[in-house]
Coordinates of C-alpha atoms in Angstrom, one line a residue:
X1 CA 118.0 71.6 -100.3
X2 CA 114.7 73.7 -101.3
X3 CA 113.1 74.2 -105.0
X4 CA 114.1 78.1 -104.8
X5 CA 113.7 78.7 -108.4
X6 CA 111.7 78.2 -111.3
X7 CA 113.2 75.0 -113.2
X8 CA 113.8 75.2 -116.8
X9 CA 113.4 72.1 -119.1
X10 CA 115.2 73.9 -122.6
X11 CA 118.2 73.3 -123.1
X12 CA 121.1 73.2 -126.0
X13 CA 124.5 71.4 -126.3
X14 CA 126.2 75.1 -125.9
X15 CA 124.9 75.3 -122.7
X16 CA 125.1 71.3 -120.9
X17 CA 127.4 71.2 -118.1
X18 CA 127.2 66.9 -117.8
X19 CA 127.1 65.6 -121.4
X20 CA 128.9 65.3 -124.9
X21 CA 127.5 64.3 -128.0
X22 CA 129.9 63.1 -130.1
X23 CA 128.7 62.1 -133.6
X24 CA 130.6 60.7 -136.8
X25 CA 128.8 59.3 -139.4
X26 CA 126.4 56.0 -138.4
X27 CA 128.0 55.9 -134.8
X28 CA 127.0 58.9 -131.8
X29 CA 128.5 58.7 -128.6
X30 CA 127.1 60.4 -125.5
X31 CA 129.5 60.6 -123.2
X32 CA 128.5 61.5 -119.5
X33 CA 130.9 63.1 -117.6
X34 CA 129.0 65.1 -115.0
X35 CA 129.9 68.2 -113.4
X36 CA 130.0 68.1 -109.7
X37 CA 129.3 71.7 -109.1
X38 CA 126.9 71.8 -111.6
X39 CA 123.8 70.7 -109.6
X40 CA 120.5 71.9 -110.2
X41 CA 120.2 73.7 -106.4
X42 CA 123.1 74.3 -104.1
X43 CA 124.0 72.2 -100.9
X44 CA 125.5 69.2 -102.4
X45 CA 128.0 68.0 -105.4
X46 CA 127.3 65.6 -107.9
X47 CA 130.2 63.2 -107.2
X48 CA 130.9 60.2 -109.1
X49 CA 128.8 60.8 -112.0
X50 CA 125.5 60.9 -110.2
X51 CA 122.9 62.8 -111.2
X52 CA 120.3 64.9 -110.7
X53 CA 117.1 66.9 -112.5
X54 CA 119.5 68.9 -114.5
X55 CA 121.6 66.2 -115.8
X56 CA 118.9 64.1 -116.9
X57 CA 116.7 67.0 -118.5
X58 CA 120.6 67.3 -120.6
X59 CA 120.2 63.7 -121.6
X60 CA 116.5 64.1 -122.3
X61 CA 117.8 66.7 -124.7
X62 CA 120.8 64.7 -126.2
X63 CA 118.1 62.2 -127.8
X64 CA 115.6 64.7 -129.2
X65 CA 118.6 65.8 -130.8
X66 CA 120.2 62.9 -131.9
X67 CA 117.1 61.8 -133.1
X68 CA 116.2 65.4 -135.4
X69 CA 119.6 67.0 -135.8
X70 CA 121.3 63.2 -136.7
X71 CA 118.9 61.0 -138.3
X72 CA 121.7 59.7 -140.0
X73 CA 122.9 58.2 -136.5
X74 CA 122.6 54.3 -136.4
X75 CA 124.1 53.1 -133.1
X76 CA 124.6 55.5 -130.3
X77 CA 127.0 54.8 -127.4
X78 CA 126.6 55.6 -123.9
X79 CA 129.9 55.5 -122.0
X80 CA 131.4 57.5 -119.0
X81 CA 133.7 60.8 -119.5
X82 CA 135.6 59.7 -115.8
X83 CA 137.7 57.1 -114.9
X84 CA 136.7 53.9 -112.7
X85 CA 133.2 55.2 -112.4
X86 CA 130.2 54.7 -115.1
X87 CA 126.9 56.1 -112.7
X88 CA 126.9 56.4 -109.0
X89 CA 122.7 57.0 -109.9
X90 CA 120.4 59.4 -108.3
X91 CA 122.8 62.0 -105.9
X92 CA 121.2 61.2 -102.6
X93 CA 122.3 64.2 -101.3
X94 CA 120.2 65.8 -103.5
X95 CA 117.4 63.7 -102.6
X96 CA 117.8 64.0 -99.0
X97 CA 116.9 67.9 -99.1
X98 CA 114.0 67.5 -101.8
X99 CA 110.8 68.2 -101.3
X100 CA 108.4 65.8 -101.9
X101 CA 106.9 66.9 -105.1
X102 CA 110.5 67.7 -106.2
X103 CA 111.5 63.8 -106.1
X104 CA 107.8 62.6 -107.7
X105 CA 108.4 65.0 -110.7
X106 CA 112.5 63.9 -110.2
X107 CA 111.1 59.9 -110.8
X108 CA 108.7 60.5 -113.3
X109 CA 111.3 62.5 -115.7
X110 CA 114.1 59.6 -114.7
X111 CA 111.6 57.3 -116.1
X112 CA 110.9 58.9 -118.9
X113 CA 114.2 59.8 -120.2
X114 CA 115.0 56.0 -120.2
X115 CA 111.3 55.4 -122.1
X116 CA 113.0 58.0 -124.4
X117 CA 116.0 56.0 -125.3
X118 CA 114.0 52.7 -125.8
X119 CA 111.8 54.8 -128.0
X120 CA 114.5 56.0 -130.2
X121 CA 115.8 52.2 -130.6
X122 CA 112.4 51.3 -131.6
X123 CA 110.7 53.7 -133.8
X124 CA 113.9 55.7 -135.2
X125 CA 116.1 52.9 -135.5
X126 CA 118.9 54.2 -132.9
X127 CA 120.2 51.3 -131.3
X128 CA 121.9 51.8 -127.9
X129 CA 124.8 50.5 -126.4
X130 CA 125.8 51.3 -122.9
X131 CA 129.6 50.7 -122.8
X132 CA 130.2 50.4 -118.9
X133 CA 133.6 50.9 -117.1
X134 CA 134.0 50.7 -113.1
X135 CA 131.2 51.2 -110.5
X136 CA 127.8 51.4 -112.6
X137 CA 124.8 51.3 -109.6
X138 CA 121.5 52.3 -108.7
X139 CA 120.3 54.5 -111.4
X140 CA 123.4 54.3 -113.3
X141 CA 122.4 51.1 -114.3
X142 CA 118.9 51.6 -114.7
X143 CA 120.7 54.5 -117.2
X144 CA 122.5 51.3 -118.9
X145 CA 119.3 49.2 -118.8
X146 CA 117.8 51.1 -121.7
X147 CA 120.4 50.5 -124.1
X148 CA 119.5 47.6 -126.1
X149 CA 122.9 46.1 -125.3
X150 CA 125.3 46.5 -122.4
X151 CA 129.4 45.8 -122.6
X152 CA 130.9 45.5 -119.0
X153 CA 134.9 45.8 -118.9
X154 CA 136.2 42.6 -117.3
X155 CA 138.9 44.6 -115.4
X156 CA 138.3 42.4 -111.7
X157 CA 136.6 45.9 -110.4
X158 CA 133.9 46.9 -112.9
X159 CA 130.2 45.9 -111.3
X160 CA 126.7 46.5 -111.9
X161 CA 124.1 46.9 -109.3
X162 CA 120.6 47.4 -107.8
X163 CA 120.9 47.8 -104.3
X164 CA 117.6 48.3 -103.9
X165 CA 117.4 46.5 -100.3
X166 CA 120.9 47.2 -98.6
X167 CA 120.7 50.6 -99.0
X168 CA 118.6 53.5 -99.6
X169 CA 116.4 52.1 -102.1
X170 CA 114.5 56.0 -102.6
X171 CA 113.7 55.0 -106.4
X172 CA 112.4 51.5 -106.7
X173 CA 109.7 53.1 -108.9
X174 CA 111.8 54.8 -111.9
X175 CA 112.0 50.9 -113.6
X176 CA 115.1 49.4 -112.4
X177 CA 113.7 46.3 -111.5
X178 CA 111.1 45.7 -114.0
X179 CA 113.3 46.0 -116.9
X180 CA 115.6 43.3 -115.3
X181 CA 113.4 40.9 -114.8
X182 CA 110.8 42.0 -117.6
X183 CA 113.2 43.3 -120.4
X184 CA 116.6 41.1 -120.0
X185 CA 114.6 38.0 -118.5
X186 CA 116.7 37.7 -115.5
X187 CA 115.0 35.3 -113.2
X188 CA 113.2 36.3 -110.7
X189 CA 115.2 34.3 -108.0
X190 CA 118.7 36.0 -109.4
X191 CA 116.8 39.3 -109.2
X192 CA 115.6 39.2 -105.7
X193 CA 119.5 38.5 -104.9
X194 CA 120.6 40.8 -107.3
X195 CA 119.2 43.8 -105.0
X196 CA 120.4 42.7 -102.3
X197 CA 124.1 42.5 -103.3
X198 CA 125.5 45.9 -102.5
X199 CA 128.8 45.6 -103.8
X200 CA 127.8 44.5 -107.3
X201 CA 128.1 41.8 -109.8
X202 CA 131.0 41.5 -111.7
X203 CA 132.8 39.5 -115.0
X204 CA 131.0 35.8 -115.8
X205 CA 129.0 36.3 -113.2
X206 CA 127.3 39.2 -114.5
X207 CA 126.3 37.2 -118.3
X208 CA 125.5 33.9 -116.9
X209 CA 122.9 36.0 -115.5
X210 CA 121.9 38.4 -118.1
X211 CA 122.5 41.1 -116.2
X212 CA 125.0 42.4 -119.2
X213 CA 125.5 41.5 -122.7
X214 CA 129.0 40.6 -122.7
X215 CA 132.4 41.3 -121.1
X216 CA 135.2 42.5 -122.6
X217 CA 139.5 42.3 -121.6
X218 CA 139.9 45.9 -120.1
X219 CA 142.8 46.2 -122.6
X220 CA 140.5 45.9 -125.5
X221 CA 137.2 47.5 -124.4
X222 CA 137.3 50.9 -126.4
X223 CA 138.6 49.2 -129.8
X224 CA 135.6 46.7 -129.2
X225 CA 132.8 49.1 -128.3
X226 CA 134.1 50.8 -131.2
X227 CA 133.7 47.6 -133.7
X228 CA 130.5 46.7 -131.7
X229 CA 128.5 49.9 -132.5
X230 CA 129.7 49.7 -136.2
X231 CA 128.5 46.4 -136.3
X232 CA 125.0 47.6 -135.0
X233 CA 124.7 50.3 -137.2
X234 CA 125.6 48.0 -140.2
X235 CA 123.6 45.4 -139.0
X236 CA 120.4 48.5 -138.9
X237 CA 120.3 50.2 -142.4
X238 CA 118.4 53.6 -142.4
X239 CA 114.8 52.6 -144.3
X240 CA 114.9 53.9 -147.6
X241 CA 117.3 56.7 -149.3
X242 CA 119.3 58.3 -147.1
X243 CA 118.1 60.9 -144.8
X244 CA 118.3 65.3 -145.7
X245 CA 120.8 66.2 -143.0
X246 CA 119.1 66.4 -139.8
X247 CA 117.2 70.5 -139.4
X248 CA 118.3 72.6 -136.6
X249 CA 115.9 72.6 -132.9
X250 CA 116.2 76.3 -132.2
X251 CA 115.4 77.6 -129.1
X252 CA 111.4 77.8 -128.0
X253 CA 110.2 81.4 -128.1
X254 CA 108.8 81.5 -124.3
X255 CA 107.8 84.6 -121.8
X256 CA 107.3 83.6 -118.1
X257 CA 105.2 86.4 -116.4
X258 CA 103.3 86.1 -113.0
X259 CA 100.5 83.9 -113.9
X260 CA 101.1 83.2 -117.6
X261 CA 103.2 81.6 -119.6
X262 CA 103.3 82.6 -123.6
X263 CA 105.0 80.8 -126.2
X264 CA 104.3 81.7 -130.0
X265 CA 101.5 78.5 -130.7
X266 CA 101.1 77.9 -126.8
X267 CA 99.9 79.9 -124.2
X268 CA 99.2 79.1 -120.0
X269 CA 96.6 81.1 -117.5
X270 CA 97.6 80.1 -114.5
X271 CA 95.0 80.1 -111.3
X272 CA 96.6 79.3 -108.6
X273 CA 93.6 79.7 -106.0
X274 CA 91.6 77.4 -108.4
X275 CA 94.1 75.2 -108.7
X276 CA 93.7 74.8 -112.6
X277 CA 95.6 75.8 -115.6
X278 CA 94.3 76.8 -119.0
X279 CA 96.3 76.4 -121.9
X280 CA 95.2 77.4 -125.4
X281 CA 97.0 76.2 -128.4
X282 CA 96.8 78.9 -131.5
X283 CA 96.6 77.4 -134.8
X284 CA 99.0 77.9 -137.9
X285 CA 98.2 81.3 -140.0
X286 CA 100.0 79.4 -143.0
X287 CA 99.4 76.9 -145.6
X288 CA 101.4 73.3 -145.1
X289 CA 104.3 71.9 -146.3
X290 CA 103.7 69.1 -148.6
X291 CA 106.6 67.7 -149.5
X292 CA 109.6 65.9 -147.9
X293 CA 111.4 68.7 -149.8
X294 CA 109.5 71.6 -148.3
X295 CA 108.7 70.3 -145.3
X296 CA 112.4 69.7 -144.6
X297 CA 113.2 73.4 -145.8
X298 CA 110.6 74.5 -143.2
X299 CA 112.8 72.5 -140.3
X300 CA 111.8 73.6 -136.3
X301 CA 109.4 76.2 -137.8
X302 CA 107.2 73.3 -138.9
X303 CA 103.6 74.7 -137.0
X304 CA 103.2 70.9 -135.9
X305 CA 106.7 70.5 -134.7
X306 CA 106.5 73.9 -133.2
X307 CA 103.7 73.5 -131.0
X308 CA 104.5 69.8 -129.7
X309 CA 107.9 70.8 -128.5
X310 CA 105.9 74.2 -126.9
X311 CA 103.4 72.1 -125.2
X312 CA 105.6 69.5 -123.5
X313 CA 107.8 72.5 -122.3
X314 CA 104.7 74.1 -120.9
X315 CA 103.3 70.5 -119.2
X316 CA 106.5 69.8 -118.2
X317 CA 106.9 73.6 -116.7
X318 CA 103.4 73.2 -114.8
X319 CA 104.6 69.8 -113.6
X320 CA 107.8 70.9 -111.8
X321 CA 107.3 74.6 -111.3
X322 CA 103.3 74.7 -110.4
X323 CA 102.6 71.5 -107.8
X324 CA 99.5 73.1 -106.8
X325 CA 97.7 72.9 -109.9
X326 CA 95.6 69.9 -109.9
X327 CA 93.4 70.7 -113.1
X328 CA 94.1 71.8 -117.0
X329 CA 91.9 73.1 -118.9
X330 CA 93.1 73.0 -122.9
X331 CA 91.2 75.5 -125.4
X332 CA 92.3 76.0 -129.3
X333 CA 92.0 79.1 -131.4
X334 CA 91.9 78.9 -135.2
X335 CA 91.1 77.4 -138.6
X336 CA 90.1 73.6 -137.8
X337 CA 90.2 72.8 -141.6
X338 CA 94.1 74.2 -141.9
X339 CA 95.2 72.5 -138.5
X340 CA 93.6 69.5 -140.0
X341 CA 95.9 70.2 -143.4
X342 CA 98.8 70.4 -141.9
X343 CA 97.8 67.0 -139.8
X344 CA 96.9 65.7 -143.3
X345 CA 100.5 66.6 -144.8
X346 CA 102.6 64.6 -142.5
X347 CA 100.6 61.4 -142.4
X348 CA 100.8 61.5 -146.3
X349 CA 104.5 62.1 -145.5
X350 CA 105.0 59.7 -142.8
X351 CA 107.9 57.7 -144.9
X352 CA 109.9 60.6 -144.7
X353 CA 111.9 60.8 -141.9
X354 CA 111.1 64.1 -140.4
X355 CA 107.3 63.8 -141.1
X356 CA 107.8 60.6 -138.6
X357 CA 109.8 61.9 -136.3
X358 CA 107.1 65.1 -135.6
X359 CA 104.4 62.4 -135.5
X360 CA 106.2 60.3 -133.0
X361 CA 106.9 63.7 -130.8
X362 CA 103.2 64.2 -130.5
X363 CA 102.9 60.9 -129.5
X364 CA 105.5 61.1 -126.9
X365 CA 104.4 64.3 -125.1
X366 CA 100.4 63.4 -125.4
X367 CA 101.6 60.5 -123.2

C-alpha cells in the first residue's frame, strides 16, 4: 500500500461507510460495523471490524458530534454492528504496506480518538460503555478501554486481548497497555501475562482481573446493556436546565490549491523547500454573541467555534498530507480588542453548554 492521495479528515454521518450513531433521548449508541471494502487505500479489506485511518477519523467525528449535535446524550454505547466479532484492531494488512510516516500519523490519531472519548466522559458528562461481544483484540480493546465501563458477553467464546508479545505487537505505543495497568489498575504481574496470552481472556477470568467490568449471560446481554446505560445516564444528570437542542456542524468551507490551503478564518502557505508552513488565522469582522440565547442562534458559525474546527483540519491536513514540513509559522490578521470580545463572551458564558463545549474544542486541538 502507498499514501497515493491527499487524506481528508471532514467528514459527516451522510457520508461514513464504518459507523452508526444511533441516539434516543439520554442514551447514544455507536455502533461499529466496518465496511471491508471501505479502506482508506486499496490492496487490502478491512475484515473483522478492523480498522484503519478512515474508520477512526469516522469515530473521531461521531464524538464531536455527539458531543455538539446531542448534548442532551448521557451514556453512550459502543457495541459491534457484526456478529461474533467486536474489534479485530489495527488491519495489519494495512499496516504492512504503510509508509512510515503513514503509521506515526496512523498511532497518533488512534491515540487520540480514544483521548477524545475519555474527554467527553470527563468534561461533557458522556459516560461510555463498551458493550463487547465475541473476539475484541489488539486495538479493539484498546477501542473498549476508553469507555468508562466495559460488559463482556459470557457466551464461553467472547475474549479480550493484548497480544502485544505473541504476535505483531506494531502499536504498543497508541496506549493499550498503559491504560490497563494505569486506568483499570490491573497488576502489573497479570498485565505482563495478559500480553502474552494470544487467544484472549474470557468470563470470571476476565473480572477477577479487571480487565472488564462485568459479564453478562449471552441471552441477556442486549436487555442489560440496555438497563446499564440508562442507569448511567440516570445516575449523570445534565448540570443545570436542560440543554437548547444540540446546533448543527456544517461542513468547513476549505480550497486545497498547490501550495495553499484557504479556509474562511484559516489560511496555509505551504514551502515545501523550506520545510515550514505559515498559517494565518483572520479575525471575526462581527460583534459577539453574548448570550446563551444568541450564541446558540449563532450555532457552527460561532467565529470561535469556526476557526478551532478550521485549524485542527488544517494541523491535522499538514500532519498527514505534508511529512516534510518540519516548521509552522502562525501569523493573525485583525481587531485584537474584538477577538479578545468574543474570547470574553464565552468565558462569561462558560455555564452554558455550548460556550463550554467551544472552550474545550480549543483546548483539545491547541494540544
Amino acid at each position: 500500500m502507498t499514501d497515493p492521495k491527499p487524506i481528508d479528515f471532514q467528514t459527516d454521518p451522510t457520508r461514513y461507510r464504518h459507523w452508526r450513531i444511533e441516539a434516543e433521548g439520554p442514551v447514544a449508541s455507536l455502533v461499529m460495523d466496518v465496511d471491508e471494502t471501505g479502506g482508506l487505500f486499496e490492496g487490502y479489506e478491512l475484515k473483522l471490524n478492523s480498522y484503519d485511518l478512515g474508520v477512526d477519523i469516522e469515530l473521531a467525528d461521531c464524538t464531536q458530534r455527539l458531543r455538539f449535535e446531542h448534548p442532551e446524550v448521557r451514556a453512550v454505547v459502543i457495541r459491534s454492528g457484526k456478529d461474533r466479532v467486536f474489534c479485530a484492531g489495527a488491519n495489519i494488512r494495512m499496516l504492512a504496506g504503510a509508509s512510515h510516516a503513514h503509521k506515526v500519523n496512523f498511532c497518533k490519531f488512534t491515540n487520540e480518538t480514544r483521548s477524545a472519548v475519555e474527554d467527553a466522559s470527563e468534561q461533557s458528562g458522556q459516560r461510555y460503555i463498551a458493550a463487547i461481544k465475541g473476539a475484541c483484540a489488539g486495538g479493539g480493546y484498546e477501542l473498549a478501554l476508553a469507555a468508562d465501563h466495559i460488559m463482556l458477553t459470557d457466551d464461553g467464546s467472547s475474549t479480550v486481548a493484548l497480544p502485544e508479545v505473541p504476535l505483531l505487537a506494531v502499536l504498543p505505543g497508541t496506549g493499550g497497555l498503559t491504560r490497563v495497568t494505569d486506568k483499570r489498575k490491573v497488576r502489573r504481574d497479570r498485565a505482563d501475562v495478559f500480553c502474552t496470552v494470544e487467544e484472549g481472556i474470557k468470563g470470571r477470568r476476565a473480572v477477577d482481573w479487571r480487565l472488564v467490568d462485568e459479564i453478562v449471560p449471552n441471552a441477556s446481554f442486549d436487555e442489560r446493556v440496555a438497563a446499564r446505560a440508562r442507569e448511567s445516564a440516570d445516575a449523570n444528570p445534565l448540570d443545570g436546565p436542560a440543554p437548547h437542542t444540540g446546533i448543527r456542524l456544517i461542513p468547513l468551507a476549505r480550497t486545497i490549491e498547490a501550495d495553499t490551503v484557504r479556509y474562511s478564518t484559516v489560511a496555509v502557505a505551504i514551502d515545501r523547500d523550506g520545510r515550514r508552513a505559515e498559517i494565518t488565522i483572520t479575525g471575526p469582522d462581527t460583534e459577539p454573541a453574548t448570550t446563551p440565547e444568541a450564541i446558540h442562534d449563532q450555532g457552527a458559525a460561532n467565529w470561535l467555534l469556526t476557526a478551532a474546527r478550521e485549524l485542527d483540519d488544517a494541523l491535522l491536513h499538514l500532519r498527514a498530507n505534508e511529512p516534510e514540513i518540519g516548521t509552522l509559522v502562525f501569523k493573525s490578521v485583525g481587531d485584537p480588542a474584538r477577538v479578545a470580545a468574543h474570547e470574553a463572551a464565552l468565558l462569561d458564558n462558560r455555564d452554558f453548554w455550548l460556550a463550554k463545549e467551544t472552550l474545550l474544542l480549543w483546548k483539545r486541538v491547541l494540544k
